[in-house]
Short mmCIF file of C-alpha atoms and ligand atoms in Angstrom, two decimals:
data_model
loop_
_atom_site.label_atom_id
_atom_site.label_comp_id
_atom_site.label_asym_id
_atom_site.label_seq_id
_atom_site.Cartn_x
_atom_site.Cartn_y
_atom_site.Cartn_z
CA MET S 1 3.97 60.10 17.81
CA SER S 2 1.85 57.67 15.97
CA THR S 3 3.40 54.53 14.66
CA THR S 4 0.65 54.01 12.14
CA SER S 5 2.28 55.61 9.16
CA ASP S 6 0.39 53.60 6.63
CA ARG S 7 -3.27 52.88 6.38
CA ALA S 8 -5.38 50.69 4.22
CA ARG S 9 -7.14 51.91 1.13
CA GLU S 10 -6.51 55.60 1.07
CA VAL S 11 -9.01 57.48 -1.04
CA ALA S 12 -8.61 60.93 -2.54
CA PRO S 13 -10.97 63.62 -1.26
CA PRO S 14 -10.93 67.26 -2.38
CA PHE S 15 -8.43 68.61 0.13
CA ARG S 16 -7.90 72.33 0.29
CA ASP S 17 -4.14 72.17 0.67
CA PRO S 18 -2.04 75.32 0.99
CA SER S 19 -2.47 76.86 -2.48
CA SER S 20 1.16 77.24 -3.30
CA LEU S 21 3.73 76.77 -0.63
CA ASP S 22 6.47 78.09 -2.89
CA ALA S 23 4.45 81.23 -3.58
CA ALA S 24 3.91 81.70 0.15
CA ALA S 25 7.59 81.13 0.82
CA ARG S 26 8.91 83.44 -1.90
CA PRO S 27 8.49 86.81 -0.06
CA HIS S 28 10.25 85.40 2.99
CA ARG S 29 13.12 84.00 0.92
CA LEU S 30 13.59 87.38 -0.74
CA ALA S 31 13.37 89.28 2.55
CA LEU S 32 16.03 87.01 4.05
CA ALA S 33 18.32 87.37 1.03
CA ARG S 34 17.96 91.14 1.28
CA ALA S 35 18.48 91.28 5.03
CA LEU S 36 21.45 88.94 5.20
CA VAL S 37 23.42 89.50 1.99
CA GLY S 38 21.83 92.63 0.49
CA ALA S 39 20.41 90.74 -2.52
CA GLU S 40 17.31 92.18 -4.20
CA GLU S 41 16.44 89.04 -6.16
CA LEU S 42 16.95 85.29 -6.26
CA PRO S 43 18.95 83.80 -7.80
CA VAL S 44 21.60 86.50 -7.69
CA ALA S 45 25.22 86.54 -8.88
CA LEU S 46 27.99 87.07 -6.33
CA PRO S 47 30.70 88.20 -8.79
CA ARG S 48 33.30 88.96 -6.13
CA PHE S 49 33.29 85.28 -5.17
CA GLY S 50 32.61 83.77 -8.59
CA LEU S 51 29.47 82.12 -7.20
CA ARG S 52 25.73 82.52 -7.35
CA LEU S 53 23.21 82.57 -4.50
CA ASP S 54 20.42 80.33 -5.79
CA ASP S 55 18.01 80.17 -2.94
CA VAL S 56 17.36 80.56 0.77
CA GLN S 57 16.01 77.44 2.42
CA VAL S 58 15.31 75.99 5.84
CA ASP S 59 16.83 72.74 7.03
CA GLY S 60 15.69 71.85 10.52
CA ALA S 61 16.78 74.65 12.82
CA ALA S 62 19.16 76.21 10.28
CA LEU S 63 18.67 78.82 7.59
CA CYS S 64 20.60 77.78 4.49
CA LEU S 65 22.07 79.82 1.64
CA GLU S 66 22.41 77.65 -1.45
CA LEU S 67 25.47 78.52 -3.54
CA SER S 68 26.34 77.34 -7.03
CA ALA S 69 28.72 77.92 -9.93
CA GLY S 70 27.02 76.11 -12.81
CA ALA S 71 26.53 73.20 -10.39
CA PRO S 72 25.80 73.18 -6.65
CA VAL S 73 28.89 74.23 -4.68
CA ALA S 74 27.90 74.56 -1.04
CA ARG S 75 25.22 75.24 1.49
CA VAL S 76 25.95 77.92 4.10
CA ARG S 77 24.13 77.08 7.31
CA LEU S 78 23.14 79.86 9.70
CA SER S 79 22.12 78.23 12.97
CA PRO S 80 20.58 80.01 15.94
CA ARG S 81 22.77 79.41 18.96
CA ARG S 82 19.76 78.36 21.02
CA ARG S 83 16.85 76.27 19.89
CA GLU S 84 14.37 78.63 21.43
CA LEU S 85 14.15 82.26 20.43
CA ALA S 86 17.00 84.19 21.96
CA PRO S 87 16.36 87.62 23.45
CA PRO S 88 16.57 90.34 20.79
CA SER S 89 20.07 91.27 19.67
CA SER S 90 21.63 88.75 21.99
CA GLU S 91 23.52 86.52 19.57
CA ALA S 92 24.39 86.19 15.92
CA PRO S 93 24.01 82.74 14.33
CA GLU S 94 26.70 80.13 14.03
CA ILE S 95 27.94 79.84 10.46
CA GLY S 96 28.80 76.47 8.97
CA ILE S 97 29.49 75.42 5.40
CA GLU S 98 28.52 72.11 3.83
CA VAL S 99 30.58 71.69 0.68
CA ARG S 100 28.89 69.77 -2.13
CA PRO S 101 30.79 67.10 -4.07
CA GLY S 102 33.08 68.97 -6.46
CA GLY S 103 32.72 72.23 -4.53
CA GLU S 104 36.12 71.87 -2.85
CA ARG S 105 37.83 73.91 -5.57
CA HIS S 106 35.87 76.95 -4.35
CA ALA S 107 37.29 76.59 -0.84
CA ALA S 108 38.93 80.02 -0.82
CA ALA S 109 35.77 81.75 -2.01
CA LEU S 110 33.69 79.89 0.54
CA GLU S 111 36.01 80.89 3.34
CA ALA S 112 35.80 84.50 2.18
CA ILE S 113 32.00 84.28 2.19
CA ARG S 114 32.03 82.85 5.68
CA ALA S 115 34.23 85.71 6.94
CA ARG S 116 32.07 88.28 5.17
CA LEU S 117 28.87 86.88 6.66
CA ALA S 118 30.39 86.72 10.13
CA ARG S 119 31.09 90.44 9.93
CA ALA S 120 27.84 91.41 8.24
CA ILE S 121 25.30 89.43 10.23
CA THR S 122 25.29 91.29 13.49
CA PRO S 123 22.96 90.16 16.30
CA ALA S 124 20.60 93.03 15.46
CA ARG S 125 20.55 92.15 11.77
CA TRP S 126 19.92 88.52 12.55
CA GLU S 127 17.12 89.39 14.91
CA ALA S 128 15.50 91.59 12.26
CA ALA S 129 15.59 88.65 9.85
CA ARG S 130 14.12 86.19 12.34
CA PRO S 131 10.41 86.80 11.60
CA HIS S 132 10.98 85.76 7.99
CA PHE S 133 13.05 82.77 9.07
CA ASP S 134 10.30 81.68 11.47
CA ALA S 135 7.64 82.19 8.81
CA LEU S 136 9.61 80.06 6.37
CA ARG S 137 10.11 77.36 8.99
CA ALA S 138 6.38 77.29 9.69
CA LEU S 139 5.59 76.38 6.09
CA PRO S 140 5.59 72.59 5.55
CA LEU S 141 7.81 72.82 2.48
CA ASP S 142 9.64 69.59 3.16
CA VAL S 143 6.77 67.22 3.94
CA PRO S 144 4.55 65.38 1.43
CA MET S 145 0.92 66.43 1.88
CA ALA S 146 -0.19 62.81 2.26
CA TYR S 147 1.72 62.72 5.54
CA PHE S 148 -0.56 65.43 6.92
CA ARG S 149 -4.02 64.33 5.98
CA GLN S 150 -5.62 61.16 4.70
CA LEU S 151 -9.07 59.83 4.06
CA VAL S 152 -9.32 56.06 4.27
CA SER S 153 -12.21 53.77 3.65
CA GLY S 154 -12.30 51.42 6.63
CA VAL S 155 -14.55 48.62 7.81
CA GLY S 156 -16.74 51.02 9.76
CA GLY S 157 -16.97 53.67 7.04
CA ARG S 158 -14.80 56.58 6.04
CA GLU S 159 -12.15 57.70 8.47
CA GLY S 160 -10.00 60.81 8.34
CA LEU S 161 -6.55 61.45 9.74
CA VAL S 162 -4.83 64.77 10.33
CA ARG S 163 -1.30 65.16 11.69
CA THR S 164 -0.91 68.33 13.67
CA GLY S 165 2.86 68.41 13.12
CA PHE S 166 5.98 66.39 13.85
CA ALA S 167 7.32 67.87 17.06
CA CYS S 168 7.45 65.33 19.85
CA ASN S 169 8.39 65.12 23.52
CA GLN S 170 9.85 61.67 22.86
CA ASP S 171 12.31 60.61 20.18
CA CYS S 172 11.61 56.95 19.43
CA GLY S 173 14.29 55.37 17.27
CA MET S 174 11.55 53.54 15.36
CA CYS S 175 9.90 56.76 14.20
CA TRP S 176 9.49 57.12 10.44
CA GLN S 177 9.27 60.90 10.73
CA SER S 178 11.92 63.57 11.00
CA ARG S 179 11.56 65.75 14.06
CA ALA S 180 12.74 68.64 11.87
CA TRP S 181 9.70 68.49 9.59
CA SER S 182 7.59 71.57 10.02
CA GLY S 183 3.90 71.67 10.86
CA PRO S 184 0.95 73.03 8.92
CA GLY S 185 -0.44 75.51 11.46
CA ALA S 186 -3.82 75.64 13.19
CA ALA S 187 -5.80 77.27 10.37
CA GLN S 188 -4.72 74.62 7.87
CA ILE S 189 -5.47 71.80 10.31
CA LEU S 190 -9.01 73.08 10.81
CA THR S 191 -9.43 73.36 7.04
CA TRP S 192 -8.46 69.69 6.59
CA VAL S 193 -10.82 68.65 9.38
CA GLU S 194 -13.64 70.36 7.49
CA ASP S 195 -12.54 68.75 4.21
CA LEU S 196 -12.61 65.28 5.73
CA ARG S 197 -16.06 65.74 7.20
CA ARG S 198 -17.36 67.08 3.90
CA ALA S 199 -15.90 64.03 2.16
CA GLY S 200 -17.99 61.78 4.37
CA ALA S 201 -15.60 60.78 7.15
CA THR S 202 -17.42 60.00 10.37
CA ARG S 203 -14.38 59.26 12.52
CA LEU S 204 -11.36 61.52 12.88
CA ILE S 205 -7.88 60.62 14.08
CA LEU S 206 -5.66 63.44 15.30
CA SER S 207 -2.06 62.38 15.23
CA GLY S 208 1.47 63.75 15.06
CA GLY S 209 4.36 63.95 16.03
CA GLU S 210 2.82 64.37 19.42
CA PRO S 211 -0.49 66.20 19.00
CA THR S 212 -0.79 67.14 22.66
CA LEU S 213 2.08 69.59 22.13
CA ASP S 214 -0.25 71.70 19.99
CA ALA S 215 -2.03 74.17 22.26
CA ALA S 216 -4.95 74.32 19.82
CA LEU S 217 -5.71 70.59 20.15
CA PRO S 218 -8.92 71.07 22.20
CA GLU S 219 -10.11 73.46 19.49
CA TYR S 220 -9.53 70.82 16.78
CA VAL S 221 -11.45 68.25 18.79
CA ALA S 222 -14.35 70.58 19.51
CA ARG S 223 -14.54 71.70 15.90
CA ALA S 224 -14.57 68.12 14.66
CA ARG S 225 -17.42 67.17 16.96
CA ALA S 226 -19.34 70.32 16.02
CA LEU S 227 -18.96 69.34 12.36
CA GLY S 228 -20.55 65.99 13.11
CA PHE S 229 -17.68 63.55 13.56
CA ALA S 230 -19.12 60.77 15.68
CA ALA S 231 -15.75 59.94 17.20
CA VAL S 232 -12.39 61.66 17.56
CA THR S 233 -9.33 59.55 18.38
CA LEU S 234 -6.05 60.95 19.63
CA GLU S 235 -2.82 59.14 18.77
CA THR S 236 -0.49 60.07 21.59
CA ASN S 237 2.21 59.02 24.02
CA ALA S 238 -0.03 60.52 26.76
CA VAL S 239 2.96 62.12 28.50
CA GLN S 240 1.33 65.55 28.49
CA LEU S 241 -1.93 64.08 29.67
CA ALA S 242 -0.38 63.28 33.03
CA LYS S 243 -0.64 66.99 33.78
CA PRO S 244 -3.74 67.99 35.77
CA GLU S 245 -6.84 68.68 33.71
CA HIS S 246 -5.28 68.05 30.27
CA ALA S 247 -7.19 64.83 29.61
CA ALA S 248 -10.37 66.20 31.16
CA ARG S 249 -10.17 69.29 28.95
CA LEU S 250 -9.90 67.14 25.83
CA ALA S 251 -12.75 64.92 26.96
CA ALA S 252 -14.89 68.00 27.57
CA ALA S 253 -14.07 69.15 24.03
CA GLY S 254 -15.43 65.86 22.69
CA LEU S 255 -12.49 63.45 22.56
CA THR S 256 -13.87 59.92 22.54
CA ASP S 257 -10.84 57.64 22.08
CA ALA S 258 -7.10 57.54 22.56
CA PHE S 259 -4.49 55.30 21.02
CA VAL S 260 -1.57 55.39 23.42
CA SER S 261 1.97 54.19 22.71
CA LEU S 262 3.26 51.96 25.51
CA HIS S 263 6.11 49.77 24.36
CA ALA S 264 7.41 48.07 27.49
CA ALA S 265 6.56 47.21 31.07
CA ASP S 266 9.99 48.13 32.37
CA ALA S 267 10.51 51.89 32.71
CA ALA S 268 14.18 51.77 31.75
CA ILE S 269 13.49 49.75 28.60
CA SER S 270 10.56 51.96 27.66
CA ASP S 271 12.56 55.15 28.18
CA ALA S 272 15.40 53.69 26.10
CA ILE S 273 12.97 52.90 23.26
CA THR S 274 11.41 56.36 23.39
CA ARG S 275 14.75 58.04 24.14
CA ALA S 276 12.99 60.23 26.69
CA ARG S 277 13.92 59.58 30.29
CA GLY S 278 11.12 59.55 32.81
CA THR S 279 8.33 59.41 30.28
CA HIS S 280 7.20 55.82 30.97
CA ALA S 281 5.75 56.80 34.34
CA ARG S 282 4.09 59.85 32.82
CA THR S 283 2.54 57.80 30.04
CA LEU S 284 1.00 55.47 32.62
CA ALA S 285 -0.33 58.48 34.54
CA GLY S 286 -1.65 59.92 31.29
CA VAL S 287 -3.56 56.74 30.57
CA ASP S 288 -5.04 56.89 34.06
CA ALA S 289 -6.16 60.46 33.39
CA LEU S 290 -7.74 59.51 30.06
CA LEU S 291 -9.69 56.66 31.63
CA ASP S 292 -10.72 58.91 34.53
CA ALA S 293 -12.04 61.40 31.97
CA GLY S 294 -14.14 58.74 30.25
CA VAL S 295 -11.99 58.41 27.13
CA THR S 296 -11.68 54.92 25.67
CA VAL S 297 -8.05 53.81 25.51
CA THR S 298 -6.23 51.35 23.27
CA LEU S 299 -2.61 50.72 24.19
CA ASN S 300 -0.14 50.14 21.39
CA ALA S 301 3.15 48.28 21.80
CA VAL S 302 5.54 48.35 18.88
CA MET S 303 7.80 45.30 18.82
CA THR S 304 11.25 46.81 18.46
CA ALA S 305 14.40 44.71 18.61
CA GLU S 306 15.52 46.39 21.81
CA GLY S 307 12.30 45.69 23.71
CA LEU S 308 11.21 42.41 22.17
CA LEU S 309 12.71 39.92 24.62
CA ARG S 310 10.67 41.41 27.47
CA LEU S 311 7.47 42.10 25.55
CA ASP S 312 5.79 39.28 27.45
CA GLU S 313 5.97 41.37 30.64
CA LEU S 314 3.60 43.97 29.25
CA PRO S 315 0.27 42.15 29.79
CA ALA S 316 0.97 41.85 33.52
CA LEU S 317 1.61 45.59 33.77
CA VAL S 318 -1.54 46.42 31.82
CA HIS S 319 -3.54 44.07 34.00
CA ALA S 320 -2.08 45.34 37.28
CA ARG S 321 -2.40 49.00 36.39
CA PHE S 322 -5.54 49.21 34.27
CA GLY S 323 -7.21 45.80 34.49
CA GLY S 324 -10.95 46.00 34.98
CA ARG S 325 -11.08 49.70 34.25
CA GLU S 326 -13.98 50.77 32.11
CA GLY S 327 -12.77 52.21 28.83
CA LEU S 328 -9.67 50.08 28.34
CA ARG S 329 -10.09 48.35 24.98
CA GLY S 330 -6.93 46.28 25.14
CA LEU S 331 -3.36 45.97 23.97
CA MET S 332 -2.49 46.34 20.31
CA VAL S 333 0.81 44.83 19.14
CA SER S 334 2.37 46.07 15.93
CA LEU S 335 5.59 46.00 13.94
CA PRO S 336 7.74 49.08 13.42
CA THR S 337 8.04 50.83 10.10
CA ASP S 338 11.40 51.62 8.56
CA PRO S 339 13.00 54.22 10.87
CA PHE S 340 13.69 57.69 9.53
CA ASP S 341 17.24 57.34 10.81
CA GLY S 342 18.46 54.29 8.90
CA ALA S 343 21.41 53.94 11.29
CA LEU S 344 18.92 52.75 13.91
CA ARG S 345 17.58 49.76 11.98
CA ASP S 346 19.50 47.26 14.14
CA ARG S 347 17.89 48.66 17.28
CA VAL S 348 14.47 48.80 15.73
CA LEU S 349 13.62 46.01 13.28
CA PRO S 350 12.91 42.81 15.25
CA ASP S 351 14.28 39.41 14.28
CA PRO S 352 11.27 37.40 13.00
CA ALA S 353 12.49 34.22 14.69
CA ILE S 354 12.48 35.97 18.07
CA VAL S 355 9.06 37.47 17.34
CA ARG S 356 7.72 33.95 16.71
CA GLU S 357 9.12 32.90 20.07
CA VAL S 358 8.01 35.85 22.20
CA LEU S 359 4.70 36.89 20.65
CA PRO S 360 2.73 33.66 21.29
CA ARG S 361 3.91 33.75 24.91
CA THR S 362 2.80 37.38 25.18
CA ILE S 363 -0.62 36.57 23.73
CA GLU S 364 -1.03 33.66 26.13
CA ARG S 365 -0.22 35.82 29.15
CA ALA S 366 -2.53 38.61 28.02
CA LEU S 367 -5.48 36.32 27.41
CA SER S 368 -4.96 34.50 30.70
CA LEU S 369 -5.13 37.88 32.47
CA GLY S 370 -8.19 39.00 30.54
CA VAL S 371 -6.31 41.65 28.53
CA PRO S 372 -7.67 41.70 24.94
CA VAL S 373 -4.97 41.57 22.25
CA LEU S 374 -5.79 43.67 19.20
CA GLY S 375 -4.48 44.46 15.76
CA LEU S 376 -2.44 41.34 15.09
CA ASP S 377 -4.35 40.67 11.88
CA GLY S 378 -4.38 44.32 10.81
CA PRO S 379 -2.21 46.40 8.47
CA CYS S 380 0.25 47.31 11.21
CA GLY S 381 0.46 43.86 12.78
CA PRO S 382 2.99 41.10 12.11
CA PRO S 383 2.41 38.33 9.54
CA LEU S 384 0.02 35.71 10.86
CA CYS S 385 2.79 33.09 11.10
CA ALA S 386 4.45 35.26 13.76
CA PHE S 387 1.88 33.92 16.20
CA GLY S 388 0.73 30.71 14.54
CA ALA S 389 -2.33 32.54 13.18
CA ASP S 390 -3.93 32.04 16.61
CA PRO S 391 -7.68 32.29 15.87
CA ARG S 392 -8.35 33.77 19.31
CA VAL S 393 -6.64 36.99 18.16
CA ALA S 394 -6.99 36.89 14.36
CA ARG S 395 -10.08 36.66 12.18
CA LEU S 396 -8.57 34.47 9.46
CA GLU S 397 -11.05 35.77 6.92
CA PRO S 398 -10.09 36.44 3.30
CA LEU S 399 -8.74 39.96 2.79
CA GLY S 400 -10.18 42.22 0.15
CA GLU S 401 -7.10 44.14 -0.90
CA ALA S 402 -3.34 43.96 -0.72
CA LEU S 403 -1.26 46.62 1.02
CA GLU S 404 1.49 48.38 -0.85
CA PHE S 405 3.90 48.16 2.09
CA ARG S 406 3.45 44.42 2.69
CA VAL S 407 4.33 41.56 0.36
CA HIS S 408 4.01 37.80 0.11
CA PRO S 409 7.37 36.17 -0.59
CA PRO S 410 7.27 32.88 -2.57
CA ALA S 411 7.13 30.76 0.61
CA CYS S 412 3.67 32.16 1.30
CA ASP S 413 2.27 30.22 -1.65
CA ARG S 414 2.27 27.04 0.44
CA CYS S 415 0.78 28.67 3.54
CA ALA S 416 -2.69 27.65 4.73
CA VAL S 417 -3.64 31.16 5.87
CA ARG S 418 -2.31 33.16 2.97
CA SER S 419 -5.69 34.56 2.00
CA ALA S 420 -6.12 36.07 5.47
CA CYS S 421 -2.59 37.45 5.79
CA PHE S 422 -1.30 40.82 4.61
CA GLY S 423 2.17 39.31 4.31
CA VAL S 424 5.53 40.68 5.40
CA ARG S 425 6.55 44.31 5.75
CA ARG S 426 8.94 45.27 2.97
CA GLU S 427 11.66 46.56 5.33
CA GLN S 428 11.52 43.32 7.35
CA LEU S 429 11.87 41.28 4.17
CA ALA S 430 14.79 43.39 2.98
CA ARG S 431 16.57 42.85 6.27
CA PHE S 432 15.71 39.26 7.20
CA GLY S 433 14.74 37.61 3.92
CA ASP S 434 13.32 34.07 4.12
CA ALA S 435 13.45 34.13 7.91
CA CYS S 436 10.39 36.40 7.86
CA THR S 437 8.01 33.57 7.02
CA ALA S 438 7.05 30.26 8.59
CA PRO S 439 4.24 28.94 6.35
CA LEU S 440 1.45 27.11 8.14
CA ALA S 441 0.71 23.59 6.89
CA ALA S 442 -2.88 23.70 8.14
CA ARG S 443 -5.37 26.30 9.15
CA PRO S 444 -5.46 26.52 12.98
CA ARG S 445 -8.75 26.08 14.79
S1 SF4 F 501 3.89 32.40 5.55
FE1 SF4 F 501 3.28 34.23 4.42
S2 SF4 F 501 1.05 34.07 4.17
FE2 SF4 F 501 1.68 32.61 5.74
S3 SF4 F 501 1.36 33.71 7.65
FE3 SF4 F 501 3.52 33.98 7.06
S4 SF4 F 501 3.58 35.85 5.88
FE4 SF4 F 501 1.45 35.23 6.01
#
């Protein structure tokens, strides 16, 4: 998945978003209510239980019946017993009940509903309902549209971004996305690609989740190039690209650039960060395949707390594995966003004092090996004081606009490079406070 959740200066083009997701979802909600509980409308009273069925919703892999009695009472979760589609009629769903605050006094009714559903939802009945469940899941009802498509005005002109979905073959703790968020579907993705080109974007970023999991990815790339995008960049972990011909197929479709997540030199540390065993080696092989196919590659290391102390090993790996290869742009180093799973913040958000110790050493090693270091002065990079505002890797030019997700705490007012610095990420400031900043007394040369 991409770690670049936020981009500078988003502008608003005329996107043709799904006209009305609720309208599209309504027939499937009704069909499910009819198939599972015999209801002909929604909401519908359940007088025998003294409750009302308000709605049928999807939450991750579960189908949910929302029950109320004046106020929300409970959510009945019907979960397929396997993540993948089971053979027809093989299994009925598991039934669980999440009781809402105050819903405990309906415990007897809820237990009666559970027993009734367990009898009524036979494997065959469940299987007959599955097409509507799958159709409902495929609608991106739970994801803000801005997460899917953006048009930003960058230094080199207008740039578009489309996320193909949020499924991923890794599960990085730092990720700001939920893996349960649904995707928009190929037709909608192609519509947004057209919208972005019509709005004047000349570069397109295809991101995710992990976009290489979408079988239609070569089609998106080819369509974008046919529409006139001068460049198409893939944000990826490159794991899939280790497979024969994958990278070459994308290059043949017109892929020009790849932005590849590579967070550590050590395979065990990397696999712990991505929570996907064995993927470090495949990412390296995927980068090889991209370079072999003539795609320009930028590597991106996110400084998470769990990998930070050994970040300075990464330049040597990049040099040994890819040094001198045509097409390697360099190593970008960025800070994580606030993780979707807030319980992981300790593992993810790096201590600014340790960043200020490790990052300059990492930069020094990279430059001594001829590995360009990128992005440190950009929206996703750390504050400039994290690396002494080293002018070899930062432009130190006045910035045009502030970023909503970065702020300047009061200490910045006495900093010599304030005008060139985007400031501190809000989640870092909330966690580490004053320790986030180390104002510079003089502008470095
Ligand atoms: S002290 Fe503030 S303005 Fe100066 S480099 Fe750090 S974050 Fe930026």
